[in-house]
mmCIF file of C-alpha atoms in Angstrom:
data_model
loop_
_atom_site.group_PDB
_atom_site.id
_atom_site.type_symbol
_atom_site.label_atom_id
_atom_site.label_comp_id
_atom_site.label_asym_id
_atom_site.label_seq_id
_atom_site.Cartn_x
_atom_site.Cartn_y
_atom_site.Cartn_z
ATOM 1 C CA UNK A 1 -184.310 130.242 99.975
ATOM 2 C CA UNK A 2 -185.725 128.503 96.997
ATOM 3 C CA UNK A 3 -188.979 128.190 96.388
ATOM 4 C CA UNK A 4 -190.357 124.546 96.942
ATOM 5 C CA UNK A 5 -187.611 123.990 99.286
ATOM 6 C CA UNK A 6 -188.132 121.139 102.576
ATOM 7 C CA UNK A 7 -189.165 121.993 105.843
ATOM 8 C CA UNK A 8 -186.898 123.932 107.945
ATOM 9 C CA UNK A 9 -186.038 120.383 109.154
ATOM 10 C CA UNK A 10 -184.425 118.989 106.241
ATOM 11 C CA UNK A 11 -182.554 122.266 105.030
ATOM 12 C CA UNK A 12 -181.121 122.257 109.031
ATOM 13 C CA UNK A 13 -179.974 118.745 107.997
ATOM 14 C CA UNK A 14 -178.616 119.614 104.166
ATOM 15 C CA UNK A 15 -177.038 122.797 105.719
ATOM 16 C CA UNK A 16 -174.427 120.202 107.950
ATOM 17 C CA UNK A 17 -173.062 118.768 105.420
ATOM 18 C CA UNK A 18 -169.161 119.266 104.908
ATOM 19 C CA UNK A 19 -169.294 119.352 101.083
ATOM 20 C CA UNK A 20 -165.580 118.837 100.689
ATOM 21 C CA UNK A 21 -165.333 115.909 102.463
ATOM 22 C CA UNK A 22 -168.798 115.079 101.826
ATOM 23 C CA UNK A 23 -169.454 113.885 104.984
ATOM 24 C CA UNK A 24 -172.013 115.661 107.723
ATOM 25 C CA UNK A 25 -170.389 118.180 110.314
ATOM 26 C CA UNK A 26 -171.998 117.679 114.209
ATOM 27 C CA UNK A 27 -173.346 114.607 113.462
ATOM 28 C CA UNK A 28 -173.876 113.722 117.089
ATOM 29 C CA UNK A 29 -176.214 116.526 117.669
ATOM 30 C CA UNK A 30 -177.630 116.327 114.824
ATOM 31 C CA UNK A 31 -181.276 115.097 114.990
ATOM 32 C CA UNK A 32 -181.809 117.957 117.868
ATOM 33 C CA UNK A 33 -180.833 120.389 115.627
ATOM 34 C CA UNK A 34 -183.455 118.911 112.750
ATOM 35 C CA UNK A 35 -186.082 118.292 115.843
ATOM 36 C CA UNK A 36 -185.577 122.137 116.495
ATOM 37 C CA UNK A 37 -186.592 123.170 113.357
ATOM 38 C CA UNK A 38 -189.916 121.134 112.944
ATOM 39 C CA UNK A 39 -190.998 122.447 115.948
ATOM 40 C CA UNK A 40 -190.152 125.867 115.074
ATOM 41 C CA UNK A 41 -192.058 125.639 111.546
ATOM 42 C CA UNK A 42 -195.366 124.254 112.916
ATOM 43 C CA UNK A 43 -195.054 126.784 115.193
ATOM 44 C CA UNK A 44 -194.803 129.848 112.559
ATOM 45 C CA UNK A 45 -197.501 127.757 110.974
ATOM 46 C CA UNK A 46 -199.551 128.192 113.741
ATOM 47 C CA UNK A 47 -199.763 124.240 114.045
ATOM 48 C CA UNK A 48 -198.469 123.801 117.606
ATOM 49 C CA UNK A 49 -199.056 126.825 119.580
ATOM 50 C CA UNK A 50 -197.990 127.611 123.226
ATOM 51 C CA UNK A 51 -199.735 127.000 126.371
ATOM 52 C CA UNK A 52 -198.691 127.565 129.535
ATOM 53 C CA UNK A 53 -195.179 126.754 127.858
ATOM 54 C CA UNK A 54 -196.559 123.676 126.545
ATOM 55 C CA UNK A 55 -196.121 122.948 122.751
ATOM 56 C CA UNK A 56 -199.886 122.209 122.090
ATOM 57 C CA UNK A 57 -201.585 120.623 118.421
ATOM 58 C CA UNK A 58 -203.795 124.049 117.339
ATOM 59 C CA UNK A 59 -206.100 121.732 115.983
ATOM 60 C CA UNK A 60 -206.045 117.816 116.285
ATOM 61 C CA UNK A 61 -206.982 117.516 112.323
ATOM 62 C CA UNK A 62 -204.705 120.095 110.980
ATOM 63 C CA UNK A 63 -201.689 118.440 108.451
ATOM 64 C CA UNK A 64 -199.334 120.192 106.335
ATOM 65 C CA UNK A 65 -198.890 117.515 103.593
ATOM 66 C CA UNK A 66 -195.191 117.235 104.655
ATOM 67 C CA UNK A 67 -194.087 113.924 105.892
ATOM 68 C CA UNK A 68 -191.596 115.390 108.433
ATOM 69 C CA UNK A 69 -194.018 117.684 109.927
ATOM 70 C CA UNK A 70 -196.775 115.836 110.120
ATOM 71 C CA UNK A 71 -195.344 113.018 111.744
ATOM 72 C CA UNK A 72 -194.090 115.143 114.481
ATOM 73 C CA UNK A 73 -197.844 116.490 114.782
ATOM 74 C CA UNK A 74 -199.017 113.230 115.228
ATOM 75 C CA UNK A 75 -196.230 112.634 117.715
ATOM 76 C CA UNK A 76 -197.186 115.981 119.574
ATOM 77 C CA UNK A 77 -200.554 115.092 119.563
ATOM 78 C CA UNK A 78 -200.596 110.704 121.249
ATOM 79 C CA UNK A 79 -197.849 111.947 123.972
ATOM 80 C CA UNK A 80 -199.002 113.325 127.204
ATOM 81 C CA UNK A 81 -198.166 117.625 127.064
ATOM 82 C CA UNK A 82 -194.369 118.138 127.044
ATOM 83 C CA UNK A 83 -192.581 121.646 127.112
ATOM 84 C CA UNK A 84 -190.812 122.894 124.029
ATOM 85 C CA UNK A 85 -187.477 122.262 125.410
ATOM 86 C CA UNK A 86 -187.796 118.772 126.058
ATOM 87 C CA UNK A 87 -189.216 118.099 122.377
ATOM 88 C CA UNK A 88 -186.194 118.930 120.822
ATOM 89 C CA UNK A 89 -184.563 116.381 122.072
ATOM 90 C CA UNK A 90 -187.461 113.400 122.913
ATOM 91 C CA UNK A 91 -187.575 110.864 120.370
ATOM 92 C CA UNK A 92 -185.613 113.071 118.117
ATOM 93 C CA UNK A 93 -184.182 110.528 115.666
ATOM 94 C CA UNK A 94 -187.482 110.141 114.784
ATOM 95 C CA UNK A 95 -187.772 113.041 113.165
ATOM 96 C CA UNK A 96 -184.314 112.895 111.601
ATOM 97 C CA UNK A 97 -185.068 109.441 109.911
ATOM 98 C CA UNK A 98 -188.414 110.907 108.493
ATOM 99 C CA UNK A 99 -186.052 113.926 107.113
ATOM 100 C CA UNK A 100 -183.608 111.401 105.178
ATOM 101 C CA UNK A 101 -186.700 109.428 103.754
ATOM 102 C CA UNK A 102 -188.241 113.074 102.403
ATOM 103 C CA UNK A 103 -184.556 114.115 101.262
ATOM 104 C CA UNK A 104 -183.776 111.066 99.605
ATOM 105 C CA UNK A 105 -187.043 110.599 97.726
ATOM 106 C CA UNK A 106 -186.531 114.271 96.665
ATOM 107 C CA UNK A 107 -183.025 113.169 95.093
ATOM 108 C CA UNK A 108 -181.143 115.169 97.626
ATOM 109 C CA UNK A 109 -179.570 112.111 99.362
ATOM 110 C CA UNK A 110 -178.764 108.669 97.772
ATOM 111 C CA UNK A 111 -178.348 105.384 99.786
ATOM 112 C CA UNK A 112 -175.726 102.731 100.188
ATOM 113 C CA UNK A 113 -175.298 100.119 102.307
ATOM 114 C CA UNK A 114 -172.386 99.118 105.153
ATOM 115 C CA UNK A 115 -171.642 97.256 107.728
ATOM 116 C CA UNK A 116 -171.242 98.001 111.021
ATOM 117 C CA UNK A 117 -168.288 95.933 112.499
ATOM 118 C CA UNK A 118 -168.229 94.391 109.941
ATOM 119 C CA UNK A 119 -171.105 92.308 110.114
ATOM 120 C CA UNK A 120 -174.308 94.306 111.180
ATOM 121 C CA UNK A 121 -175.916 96.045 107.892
ATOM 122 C CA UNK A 122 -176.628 99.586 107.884
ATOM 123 C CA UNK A 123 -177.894 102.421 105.809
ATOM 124 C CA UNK A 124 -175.673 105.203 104.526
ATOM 125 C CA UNK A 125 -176.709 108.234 103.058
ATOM 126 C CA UNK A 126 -174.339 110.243 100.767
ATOM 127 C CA UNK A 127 -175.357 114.068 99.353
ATOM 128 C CA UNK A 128 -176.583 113.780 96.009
ATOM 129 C CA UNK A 129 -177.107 117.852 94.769
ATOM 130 C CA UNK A 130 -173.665 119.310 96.130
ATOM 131 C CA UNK A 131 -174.112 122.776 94.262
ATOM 132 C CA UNK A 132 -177.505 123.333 95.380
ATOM 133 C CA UNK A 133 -176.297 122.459 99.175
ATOM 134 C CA UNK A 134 -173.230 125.034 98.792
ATOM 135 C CA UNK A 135 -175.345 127.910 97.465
ATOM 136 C CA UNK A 136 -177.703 127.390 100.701
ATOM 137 C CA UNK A 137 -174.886 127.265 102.608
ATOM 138 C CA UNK A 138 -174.167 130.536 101.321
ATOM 139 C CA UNK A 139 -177.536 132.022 101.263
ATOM 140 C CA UNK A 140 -177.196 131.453 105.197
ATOM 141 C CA UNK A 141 -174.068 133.032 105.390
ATOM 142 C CA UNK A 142 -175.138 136.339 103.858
ATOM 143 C CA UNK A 143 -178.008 136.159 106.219
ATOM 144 C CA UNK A 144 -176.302 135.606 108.881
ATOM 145 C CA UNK A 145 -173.902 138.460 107.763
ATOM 146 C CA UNK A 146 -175.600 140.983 106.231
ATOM 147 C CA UNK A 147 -176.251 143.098 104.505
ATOM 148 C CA UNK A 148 -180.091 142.568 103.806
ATOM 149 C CA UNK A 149 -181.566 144.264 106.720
ATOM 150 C CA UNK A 150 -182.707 141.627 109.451
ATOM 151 C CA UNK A 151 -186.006 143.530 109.124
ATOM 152 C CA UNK A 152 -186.126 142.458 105.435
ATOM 153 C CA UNK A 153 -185.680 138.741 105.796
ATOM 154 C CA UNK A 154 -188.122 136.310 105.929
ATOM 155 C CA UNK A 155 -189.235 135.059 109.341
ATOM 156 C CA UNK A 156 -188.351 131.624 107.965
ATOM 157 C CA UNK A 157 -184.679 132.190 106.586
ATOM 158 C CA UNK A 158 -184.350 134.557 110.169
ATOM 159 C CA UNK A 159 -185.167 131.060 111.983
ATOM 160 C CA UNK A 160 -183.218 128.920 109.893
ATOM 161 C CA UNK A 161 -180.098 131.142 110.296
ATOM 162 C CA UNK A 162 -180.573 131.150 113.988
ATOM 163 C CA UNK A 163 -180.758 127.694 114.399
ATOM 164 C CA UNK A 164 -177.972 127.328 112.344
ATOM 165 C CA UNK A 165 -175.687 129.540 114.241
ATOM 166 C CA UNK A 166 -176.763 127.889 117.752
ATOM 167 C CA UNK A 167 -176.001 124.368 116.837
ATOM 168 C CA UNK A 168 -172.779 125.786 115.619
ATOM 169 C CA UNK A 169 -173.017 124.313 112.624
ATOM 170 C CA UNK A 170 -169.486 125.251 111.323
ATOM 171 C CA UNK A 171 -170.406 124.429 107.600
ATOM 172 C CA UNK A 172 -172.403 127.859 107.928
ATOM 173 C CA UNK A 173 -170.699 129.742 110.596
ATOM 174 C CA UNK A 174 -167.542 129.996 112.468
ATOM 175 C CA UNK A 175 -167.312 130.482 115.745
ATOM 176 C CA UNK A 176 -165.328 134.086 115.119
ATOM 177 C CA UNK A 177 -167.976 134.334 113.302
ATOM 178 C CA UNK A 178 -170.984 133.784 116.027
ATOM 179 C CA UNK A 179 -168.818 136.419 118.324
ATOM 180 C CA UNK A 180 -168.858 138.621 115.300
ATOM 181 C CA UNK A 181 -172.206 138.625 114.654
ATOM 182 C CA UNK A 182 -173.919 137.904 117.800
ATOM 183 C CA UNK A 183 -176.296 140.756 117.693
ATOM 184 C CA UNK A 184 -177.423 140.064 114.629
ATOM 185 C CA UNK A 185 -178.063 136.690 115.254
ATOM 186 C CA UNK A 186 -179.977 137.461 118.458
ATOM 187 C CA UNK A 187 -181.788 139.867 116.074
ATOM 188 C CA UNK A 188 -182.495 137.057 113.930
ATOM 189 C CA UNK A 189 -184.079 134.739 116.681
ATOM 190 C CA UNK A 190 -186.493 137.928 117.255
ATOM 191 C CA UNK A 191 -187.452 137.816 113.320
ATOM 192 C CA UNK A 192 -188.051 134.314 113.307
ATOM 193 C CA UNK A 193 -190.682 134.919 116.052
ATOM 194 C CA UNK A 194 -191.729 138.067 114.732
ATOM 195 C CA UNK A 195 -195.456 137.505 114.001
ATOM 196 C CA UNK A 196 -196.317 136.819 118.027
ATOM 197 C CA UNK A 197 -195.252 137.515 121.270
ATOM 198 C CA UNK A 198 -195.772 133.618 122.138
ATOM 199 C CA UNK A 199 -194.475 132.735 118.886
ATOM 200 C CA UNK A 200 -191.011 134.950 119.768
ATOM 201 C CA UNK A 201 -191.058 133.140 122.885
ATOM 202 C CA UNK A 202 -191.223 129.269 121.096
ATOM 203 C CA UNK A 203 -188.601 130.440 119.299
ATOM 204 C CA UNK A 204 -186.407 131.574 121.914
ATOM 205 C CA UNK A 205 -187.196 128.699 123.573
ATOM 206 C CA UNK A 206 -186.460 126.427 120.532
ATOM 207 C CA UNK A 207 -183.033 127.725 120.181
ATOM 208 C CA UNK A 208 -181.894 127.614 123.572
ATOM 209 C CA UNK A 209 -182.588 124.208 123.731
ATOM 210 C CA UNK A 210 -180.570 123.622 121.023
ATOM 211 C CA UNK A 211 -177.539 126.088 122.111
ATOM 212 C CA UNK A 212 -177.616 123.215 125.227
ATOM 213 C CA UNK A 213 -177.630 120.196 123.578
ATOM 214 C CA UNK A 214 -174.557 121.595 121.242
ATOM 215 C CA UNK A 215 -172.400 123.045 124.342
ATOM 216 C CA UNK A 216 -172.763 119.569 125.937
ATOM 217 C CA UNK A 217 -171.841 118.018 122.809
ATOM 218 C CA UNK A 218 -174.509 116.282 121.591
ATOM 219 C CA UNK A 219 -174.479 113.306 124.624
ATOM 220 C CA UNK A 220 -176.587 110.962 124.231
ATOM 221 C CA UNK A 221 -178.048 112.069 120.820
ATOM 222 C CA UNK A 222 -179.483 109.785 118.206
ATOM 223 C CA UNK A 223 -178.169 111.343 115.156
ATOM 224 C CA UNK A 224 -175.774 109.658 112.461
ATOM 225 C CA UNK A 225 -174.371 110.049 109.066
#
């Protein structure tokens, strides 16, 4: 990916957008999707670590200097101990409105205004840099497909592919696709864990959660375009 990129967060949200109809794809499971990939960069961070299958702050003082991530820290940290699973969904649109503040300050999103019914005011965000979203997009794809061994990508594109492909993001991958590839992908999940046995198992953990939340179709999400 390229260098000085977001968090995994925010390239999980840039990666759904359709950028034909420029419009996002799975928008009702969306901020579980972004959720899931927070936690799964503080955790390859070493940020939040696992306890007892508890996501737990490493160290109450630690930041990253990332709005996204941070605030999810802090969020970690005043809440009483939650498992992984239930994080990627608790208070999730949290995360996703801190993602759309970072994306459009970084000129990736622009903001307009509607109304909902026709009288309540609302924000809408359009995509901004649509060549820079497709050539992730396709980045993903080729990591998702091959041929770079799995072995030779990063443990954060492995994770960000994997997330990807379990919220079915259909910008990325089909679902011939996900059949198609499935052992890669599941090698993939394994990379993005690679440097720990507990870390393999946050990120197993991560990504089931999400692989839930999209098979029931997002009920009861938070997300929106």
């Amino acid at each position: 990916m390229p260098d000085g990129s977001p968090s995994l967060a925010a390239l999980l949200y840039l990666l759904a957008w359709d950028t034909t109809r420029l419009r996002l794809s799975g928008a009702a499971r969306l901020a579980h999707l972004v959720r899931a990939g927070a936690l799964t960069e503080l955790a390859q961070r070493g940020l939040l670590v696992d306890v007892d299958g508890v996501a737990t702050p490493a160290d109450p003082d630690a930041r990253t200097g990332d709005p996204v991530l941070d605030g999810l820290l802090e969020l970690v940290e005043e809440s009483r101990p939650r498992r992984w699973k239930t994080w990627v969904t608790l208070r999730a649109g949290v995360t996703l409105d801190a993602v759309r503040a970072q994306l459009t300050a970084g000129g990736w999103l622009r903001t307009g205004k509607k109304r909902m019914l026709g009288v309540f005011p609302s924000v809408e965000y359009e995509l901004e840099r649509v060549p820079q979203v497709e050539a992730l997009q396709r980045e993903v794809r080729q990591v998702i497909e091959g041929p770079v061994p799995v072995t030779e990508v990063s443990d954060r594109d492995a994770a960000l592919a994997a997330l990807a492909a379990a919220a079915e993001l259909g910008t990325v991958v089909t679902a011939a696709d996900r059949k198609r590839h499935k052992e890669r992908i599941e090698a993939l999940t394994e990379r993005g864990g690679a440097a720990a046995p507990a870390l393999r198992k946050v990120v197993h953990e991560v990504r089931t959660a999400v692989v839930v939340a999209a098979t029931a179709g997002g009920a009861g999400a938070t997300a929106g375009s």
